[in-house]
Tab-separated table of C-alpha atoms and ligand atoms in Angstrom:
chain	number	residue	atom	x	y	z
I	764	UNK	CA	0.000	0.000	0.000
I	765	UNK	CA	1.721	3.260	-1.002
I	766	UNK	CA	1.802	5.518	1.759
I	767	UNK	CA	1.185	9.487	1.292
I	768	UNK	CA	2.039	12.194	3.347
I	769	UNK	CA	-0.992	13.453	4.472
I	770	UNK	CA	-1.949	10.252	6.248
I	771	UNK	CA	1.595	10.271	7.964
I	772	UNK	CA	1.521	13.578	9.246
I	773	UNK	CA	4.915	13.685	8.211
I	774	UNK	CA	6.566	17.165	10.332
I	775	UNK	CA	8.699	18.811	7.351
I	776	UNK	CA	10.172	20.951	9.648
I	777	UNK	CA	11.333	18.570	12.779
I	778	UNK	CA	15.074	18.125	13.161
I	779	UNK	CA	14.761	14.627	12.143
I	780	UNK	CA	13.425	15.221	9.102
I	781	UNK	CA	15.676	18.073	8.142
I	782	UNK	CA	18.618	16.154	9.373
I	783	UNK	CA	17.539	13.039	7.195
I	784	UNK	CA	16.630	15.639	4.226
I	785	UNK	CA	20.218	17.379	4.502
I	786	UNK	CA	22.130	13.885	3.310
I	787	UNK	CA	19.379	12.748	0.759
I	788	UNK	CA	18.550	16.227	-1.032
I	789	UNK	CA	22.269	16.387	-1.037
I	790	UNK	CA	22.422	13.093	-2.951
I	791	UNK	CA	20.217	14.250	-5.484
I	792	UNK	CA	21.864	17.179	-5.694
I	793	UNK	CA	25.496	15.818	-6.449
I	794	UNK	CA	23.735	13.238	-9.050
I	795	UNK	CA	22.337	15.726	-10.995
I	796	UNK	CA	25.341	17.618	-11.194
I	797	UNK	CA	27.059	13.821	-12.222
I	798	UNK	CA	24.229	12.988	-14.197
I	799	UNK	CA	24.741	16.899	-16.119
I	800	UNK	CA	28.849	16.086	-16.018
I	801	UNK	CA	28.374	12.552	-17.908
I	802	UNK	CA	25.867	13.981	-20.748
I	803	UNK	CA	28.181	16.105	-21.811
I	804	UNK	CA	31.353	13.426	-21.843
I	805	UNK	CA	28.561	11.079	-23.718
I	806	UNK	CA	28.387	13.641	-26.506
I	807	UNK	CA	31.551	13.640	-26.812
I	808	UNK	CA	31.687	10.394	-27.037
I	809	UNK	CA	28.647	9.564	-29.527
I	810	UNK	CA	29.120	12.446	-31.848
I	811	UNK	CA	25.856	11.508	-33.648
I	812	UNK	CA	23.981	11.518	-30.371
I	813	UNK	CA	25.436	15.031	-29.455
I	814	UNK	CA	22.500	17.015	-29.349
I	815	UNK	CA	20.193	15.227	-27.895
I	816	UNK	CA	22.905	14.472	-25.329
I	817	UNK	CA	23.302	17.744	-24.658
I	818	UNK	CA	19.556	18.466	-24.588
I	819	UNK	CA	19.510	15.777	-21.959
I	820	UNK	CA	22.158	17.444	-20.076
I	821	UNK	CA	20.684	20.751	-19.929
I	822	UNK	CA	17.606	18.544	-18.479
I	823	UNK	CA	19.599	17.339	-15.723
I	824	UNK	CA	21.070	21.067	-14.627
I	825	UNK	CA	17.317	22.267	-14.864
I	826	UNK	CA	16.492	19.250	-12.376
I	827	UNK	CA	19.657	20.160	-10.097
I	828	UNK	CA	17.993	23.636	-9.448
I	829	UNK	CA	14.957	22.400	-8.964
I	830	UNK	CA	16.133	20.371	-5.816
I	831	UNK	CA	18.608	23.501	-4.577
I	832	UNK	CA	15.318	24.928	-4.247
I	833	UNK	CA	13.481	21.901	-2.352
I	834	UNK	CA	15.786	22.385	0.502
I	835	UNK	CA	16.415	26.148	0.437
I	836	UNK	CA	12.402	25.617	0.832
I	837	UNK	CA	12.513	23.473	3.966
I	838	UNK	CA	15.777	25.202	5.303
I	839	UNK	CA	18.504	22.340	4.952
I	840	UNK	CA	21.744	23.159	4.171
I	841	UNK	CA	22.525	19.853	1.334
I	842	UNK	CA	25.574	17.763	2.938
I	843	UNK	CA	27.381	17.926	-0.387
I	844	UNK	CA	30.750	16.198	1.104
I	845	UNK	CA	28.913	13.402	1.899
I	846	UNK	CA	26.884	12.781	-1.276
I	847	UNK	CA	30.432	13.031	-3.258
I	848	UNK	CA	31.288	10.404	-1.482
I	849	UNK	CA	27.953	8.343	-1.740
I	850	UNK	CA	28.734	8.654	-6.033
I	851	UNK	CA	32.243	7.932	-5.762
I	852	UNK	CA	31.811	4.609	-6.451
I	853	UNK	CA	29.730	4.570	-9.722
I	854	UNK	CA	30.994	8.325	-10.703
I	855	UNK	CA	34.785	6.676	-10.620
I	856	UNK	CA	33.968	3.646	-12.669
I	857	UNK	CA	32.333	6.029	-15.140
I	858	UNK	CA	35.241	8.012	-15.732
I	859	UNK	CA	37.336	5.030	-16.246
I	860	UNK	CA	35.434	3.652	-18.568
I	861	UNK	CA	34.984	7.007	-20.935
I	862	UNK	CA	38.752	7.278	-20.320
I	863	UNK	CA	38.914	4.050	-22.390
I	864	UNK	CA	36.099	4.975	-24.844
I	865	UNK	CA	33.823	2.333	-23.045
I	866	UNK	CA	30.503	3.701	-24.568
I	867	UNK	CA	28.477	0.747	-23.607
I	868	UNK	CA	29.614	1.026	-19.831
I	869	UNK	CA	29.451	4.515	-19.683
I	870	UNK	CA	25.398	4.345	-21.107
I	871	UNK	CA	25.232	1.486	-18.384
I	872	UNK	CA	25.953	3.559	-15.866
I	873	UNK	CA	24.265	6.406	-15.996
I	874	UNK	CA	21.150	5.781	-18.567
I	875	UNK	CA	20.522	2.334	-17.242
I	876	UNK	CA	21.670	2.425	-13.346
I	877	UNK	CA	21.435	5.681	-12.772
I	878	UNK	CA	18.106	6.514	-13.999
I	879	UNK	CA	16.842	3.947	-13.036
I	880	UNK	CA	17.697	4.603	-9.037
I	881	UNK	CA	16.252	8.135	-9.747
I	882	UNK	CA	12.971	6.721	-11.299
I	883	UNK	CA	12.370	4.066	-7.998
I	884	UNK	CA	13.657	7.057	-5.851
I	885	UNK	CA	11.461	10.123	-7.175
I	886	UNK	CA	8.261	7.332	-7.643
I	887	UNK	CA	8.981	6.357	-3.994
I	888	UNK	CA	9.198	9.939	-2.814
I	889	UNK	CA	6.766	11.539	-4.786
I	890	UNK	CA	3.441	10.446	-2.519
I	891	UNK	CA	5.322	11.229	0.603
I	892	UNK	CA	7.344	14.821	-0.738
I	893	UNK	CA	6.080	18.594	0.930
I	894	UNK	CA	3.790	20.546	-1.751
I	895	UNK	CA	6.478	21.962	-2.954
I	896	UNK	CA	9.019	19.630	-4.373
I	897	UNK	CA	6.046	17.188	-4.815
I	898	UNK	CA	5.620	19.354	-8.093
I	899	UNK	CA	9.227	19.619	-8.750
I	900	UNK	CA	9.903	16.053	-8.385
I	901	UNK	CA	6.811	15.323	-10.368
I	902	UNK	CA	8.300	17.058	-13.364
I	903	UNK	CA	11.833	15.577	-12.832
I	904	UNK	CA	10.503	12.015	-13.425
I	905	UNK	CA	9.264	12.765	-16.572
I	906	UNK	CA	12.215	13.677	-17.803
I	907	UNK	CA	14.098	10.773	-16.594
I	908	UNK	CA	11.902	8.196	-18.148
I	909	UNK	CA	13.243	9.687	-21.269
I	910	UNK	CA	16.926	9.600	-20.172
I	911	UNK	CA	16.556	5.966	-19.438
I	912	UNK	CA	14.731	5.650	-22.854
I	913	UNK	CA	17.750	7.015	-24.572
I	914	UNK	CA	20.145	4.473	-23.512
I	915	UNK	CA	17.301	1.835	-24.295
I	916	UNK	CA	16.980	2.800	-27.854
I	917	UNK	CA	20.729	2.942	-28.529
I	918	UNK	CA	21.719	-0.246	-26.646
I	919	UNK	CA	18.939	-2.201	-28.002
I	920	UNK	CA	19.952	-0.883	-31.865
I	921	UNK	CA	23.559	-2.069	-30.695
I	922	UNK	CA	22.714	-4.809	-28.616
I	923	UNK	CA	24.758	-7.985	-30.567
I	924	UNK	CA	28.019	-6.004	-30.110
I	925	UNK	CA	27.269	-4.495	-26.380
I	926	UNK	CA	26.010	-7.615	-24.918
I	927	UNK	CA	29.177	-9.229	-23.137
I	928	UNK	CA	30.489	-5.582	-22.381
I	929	UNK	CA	27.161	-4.756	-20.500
I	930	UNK	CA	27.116	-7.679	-18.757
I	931	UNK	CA	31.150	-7.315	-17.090
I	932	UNK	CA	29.274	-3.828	-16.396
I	933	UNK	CA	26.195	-4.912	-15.021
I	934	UNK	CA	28.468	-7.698	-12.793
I	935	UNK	CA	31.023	-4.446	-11.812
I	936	UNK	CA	28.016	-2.394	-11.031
I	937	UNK	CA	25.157	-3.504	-10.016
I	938	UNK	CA	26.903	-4.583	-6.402
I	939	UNK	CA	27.290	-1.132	-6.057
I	940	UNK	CA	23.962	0.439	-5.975
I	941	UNK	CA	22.655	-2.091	-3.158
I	942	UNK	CA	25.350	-0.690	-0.963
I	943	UNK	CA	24.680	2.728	-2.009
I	944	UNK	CA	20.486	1.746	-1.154
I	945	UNK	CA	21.388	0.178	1.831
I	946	UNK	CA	23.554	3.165	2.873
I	947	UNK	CA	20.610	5.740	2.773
I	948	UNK	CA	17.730	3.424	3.540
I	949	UNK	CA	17.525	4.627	7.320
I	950	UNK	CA	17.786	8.314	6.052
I	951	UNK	CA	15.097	7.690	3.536
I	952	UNK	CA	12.649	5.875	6.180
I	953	UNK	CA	12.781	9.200	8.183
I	954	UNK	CA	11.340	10.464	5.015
I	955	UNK	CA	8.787	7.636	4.770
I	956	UNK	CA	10.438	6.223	2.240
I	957	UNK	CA	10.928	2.266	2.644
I	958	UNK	CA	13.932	0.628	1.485
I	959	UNK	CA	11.999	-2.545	-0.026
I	960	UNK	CA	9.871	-0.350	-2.115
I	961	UNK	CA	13.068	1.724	-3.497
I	962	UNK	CA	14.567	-1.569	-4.016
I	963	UNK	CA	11.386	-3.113	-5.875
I	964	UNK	CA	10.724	0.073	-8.257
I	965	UNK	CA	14.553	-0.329	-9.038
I	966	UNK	CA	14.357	-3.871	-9.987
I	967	UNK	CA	11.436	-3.315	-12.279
I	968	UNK	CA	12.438	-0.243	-14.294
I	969	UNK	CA	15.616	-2.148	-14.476
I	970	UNK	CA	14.422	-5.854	-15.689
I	971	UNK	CA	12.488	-3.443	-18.032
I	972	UNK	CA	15.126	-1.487	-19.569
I	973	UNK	CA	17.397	-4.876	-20.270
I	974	UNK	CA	14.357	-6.358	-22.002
I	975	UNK	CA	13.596	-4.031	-23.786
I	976	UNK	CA	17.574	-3.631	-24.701
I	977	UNK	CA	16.966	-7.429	-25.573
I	978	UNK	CA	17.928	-9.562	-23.095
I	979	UNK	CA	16.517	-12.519	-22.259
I	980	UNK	CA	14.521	-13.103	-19.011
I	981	UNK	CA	16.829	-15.759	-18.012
I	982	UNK	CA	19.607	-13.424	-18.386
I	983	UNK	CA	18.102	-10.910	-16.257
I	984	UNK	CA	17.317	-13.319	-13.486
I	985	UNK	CA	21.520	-13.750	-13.792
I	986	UNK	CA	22.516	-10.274	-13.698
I	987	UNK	CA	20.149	-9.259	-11.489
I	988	UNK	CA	21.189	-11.347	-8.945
I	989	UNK	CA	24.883	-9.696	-8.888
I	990	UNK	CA	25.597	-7.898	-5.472
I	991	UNK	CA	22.029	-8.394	-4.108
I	992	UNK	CA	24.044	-9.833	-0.581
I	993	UNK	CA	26.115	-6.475	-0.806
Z	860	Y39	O1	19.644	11.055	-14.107
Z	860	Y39	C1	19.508	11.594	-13.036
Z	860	Y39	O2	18.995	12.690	-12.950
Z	860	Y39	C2	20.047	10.921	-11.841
Z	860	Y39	C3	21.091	11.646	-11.237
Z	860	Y39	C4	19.874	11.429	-10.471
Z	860	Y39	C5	20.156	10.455	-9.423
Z	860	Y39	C6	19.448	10.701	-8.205
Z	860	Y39	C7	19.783	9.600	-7.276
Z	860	Y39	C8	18.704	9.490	-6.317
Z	860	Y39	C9	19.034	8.568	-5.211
Z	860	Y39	C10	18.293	9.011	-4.020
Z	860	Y39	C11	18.187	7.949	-3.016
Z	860	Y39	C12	17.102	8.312	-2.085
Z	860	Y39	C13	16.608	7.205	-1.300
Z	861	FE	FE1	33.478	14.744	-11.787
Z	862	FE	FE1	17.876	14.235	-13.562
Z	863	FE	FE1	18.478	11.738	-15.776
C-alpha cells in the first residue's frame, strides 16, 4: 500500500526530518550535477547523439535547481561532502570507462543504473514529498523516463556487439547500488520512504530497460542477482 504524506503527518520541519533531508537532497543534488557532467562526456563520445545528449544534459542542470530549491524551501543546508562520497563509487567507474572509450559502460551507468535509481527514488518519494518539491519532483521524473529511454533505444539498436560488455558492467556495477540503497535506507525511512519499495521500483524499471535492450529473461534473473548480498 503506497503511503502518502498526508496520512503520515509527516513534520517537514522537525530536526529529524531536516537532518535526514540534509544527506538525501544532497544526494540528489550531487547526481544531478554527475548525471549533467556525464551527458556532456557522452556527446563527446557519440558524436551523432550530441545534441540530444546535450539536450539531456541541460535537463539534468534544470532538475539540479529544482532540488537547490526543495531544501532552500525546507531550510537544509545539502551535505554535499557526503553525497560526493555516496557517487564515488559509480561516478569513478564512469570516468574510467569514458577514459577508455567504453561507450556501452558509460550508457550502463548512468542511462541504465542511474536513472533507473532516480525513477524508484522520485516514484517512492513523490506520494510522501512537501507541496512543494512534490511538483518539482513530479516534473523531474518525466524527464528521466526519457533519459533511461535514450540508452534503451541505442543499446537495443547495438545490442549484438554491447552484450558481453554490459554484462562485465552490469556484474562491476550492479553490487554497487545495493550498498549505495542500503547506505541511505535509514535516512530515507525518516522520510517515509521504505527501502523494499526503493529496491522493488529499481528492480522493475531495471528488468524493463534490459528487455527491452533485448535480453533474455533468463539473463536478467543472472545479472540481477549480482551484489544483491552487498
Ligand atoms: O539522471 C539523473 O537525474 C540521476 C542523477 C539522479 C540520481 C538521483 C539519485 C537518487 C538517489 C536518491 C536515493 C534516495 C533514497
Ligand atoms: Fe566529476
Ligand atoms: Fe535528472
Ligand atoms: Fe536523468
Amino acid at each position: 500500500m503506497q503511503q502518502v504524506a498526508a496520512d503520515l503527518e509527516i513534520d517537514f520541519k522537525s530536526e529529524k526530518y531536516k537532518d535526514a533531508y540534509s544527506r538525501i537532497n544532497a544526494i540528489v543534488i550531487e547526481g544531478e550535477q554527475e548525471a549533467y557532467e556525464n551527458y556532456i562526456q557522452l556527446a563527446q563520445l557519440l558524436p551523432d547523439d550530441k545534441e540530444d545528449l546535450i539536450r539531456l544534459s541541460k535537463m539534468e542542470s534544470r532538475h539540479k535547481k529544482g532540488f537547490e530549491a526543495c531544501g532552500r524551501n525546507l531550510q537544509v543546508s545539502p551535505d554535499m561532502e557526503f553525497a560526493k562520497e555516496f557517487f564515488a563509487g559509480l561516478h569513478g567507474n564512469f570516468q574510467k570507462a569514458a577514459a577508455e572509450g567504453k561507450i556501452v559502460t558509460c550508457l550502463l551507468i548512468q542511462s541504465l543504473i542511474i536513472e533507473c535509481f532516480a525513477i524508484a527514488a522520485y516514484n517512492i518519494y513523490i506520494p510522501v514529498a512537501d507541496d512543494f518539491a512534490r511538483k518539482i519532483t513530479e516534473g523531474v521524473v518525466k524527464d528521466e523516463y526519457s533519459h533511461l529511454n535514450f540508452g534503451e533505444v541505442w543499446l537495443q539498436k547495438n545490442f549484438a556487439q554491447s552484450k558481453a560488455e554490459l554484462e562485465e558492467a552490469n556484474r562491476h556495477n550492479l553490487p554497487i547500488v545495493w550498498k549505495m540503497l542500503n547506505q541511505v535506507a535509514d535516512d530515507a525511512a525518516v522520510l517515509a520512504m521504505e527501502k523494499e519499495a526503493l529496491v522493488e521500483d529499481f528492480m522493475i524499471q531495471y528488468g524493463e530497460a534490459l528487455s527491452n535492450i533485448g535480453f533474455t529473461t533468463r539473463d536478467i534473473m543472472r545479472m540481477s542477482a549480482y551484489g544483491l548480498t552487498a
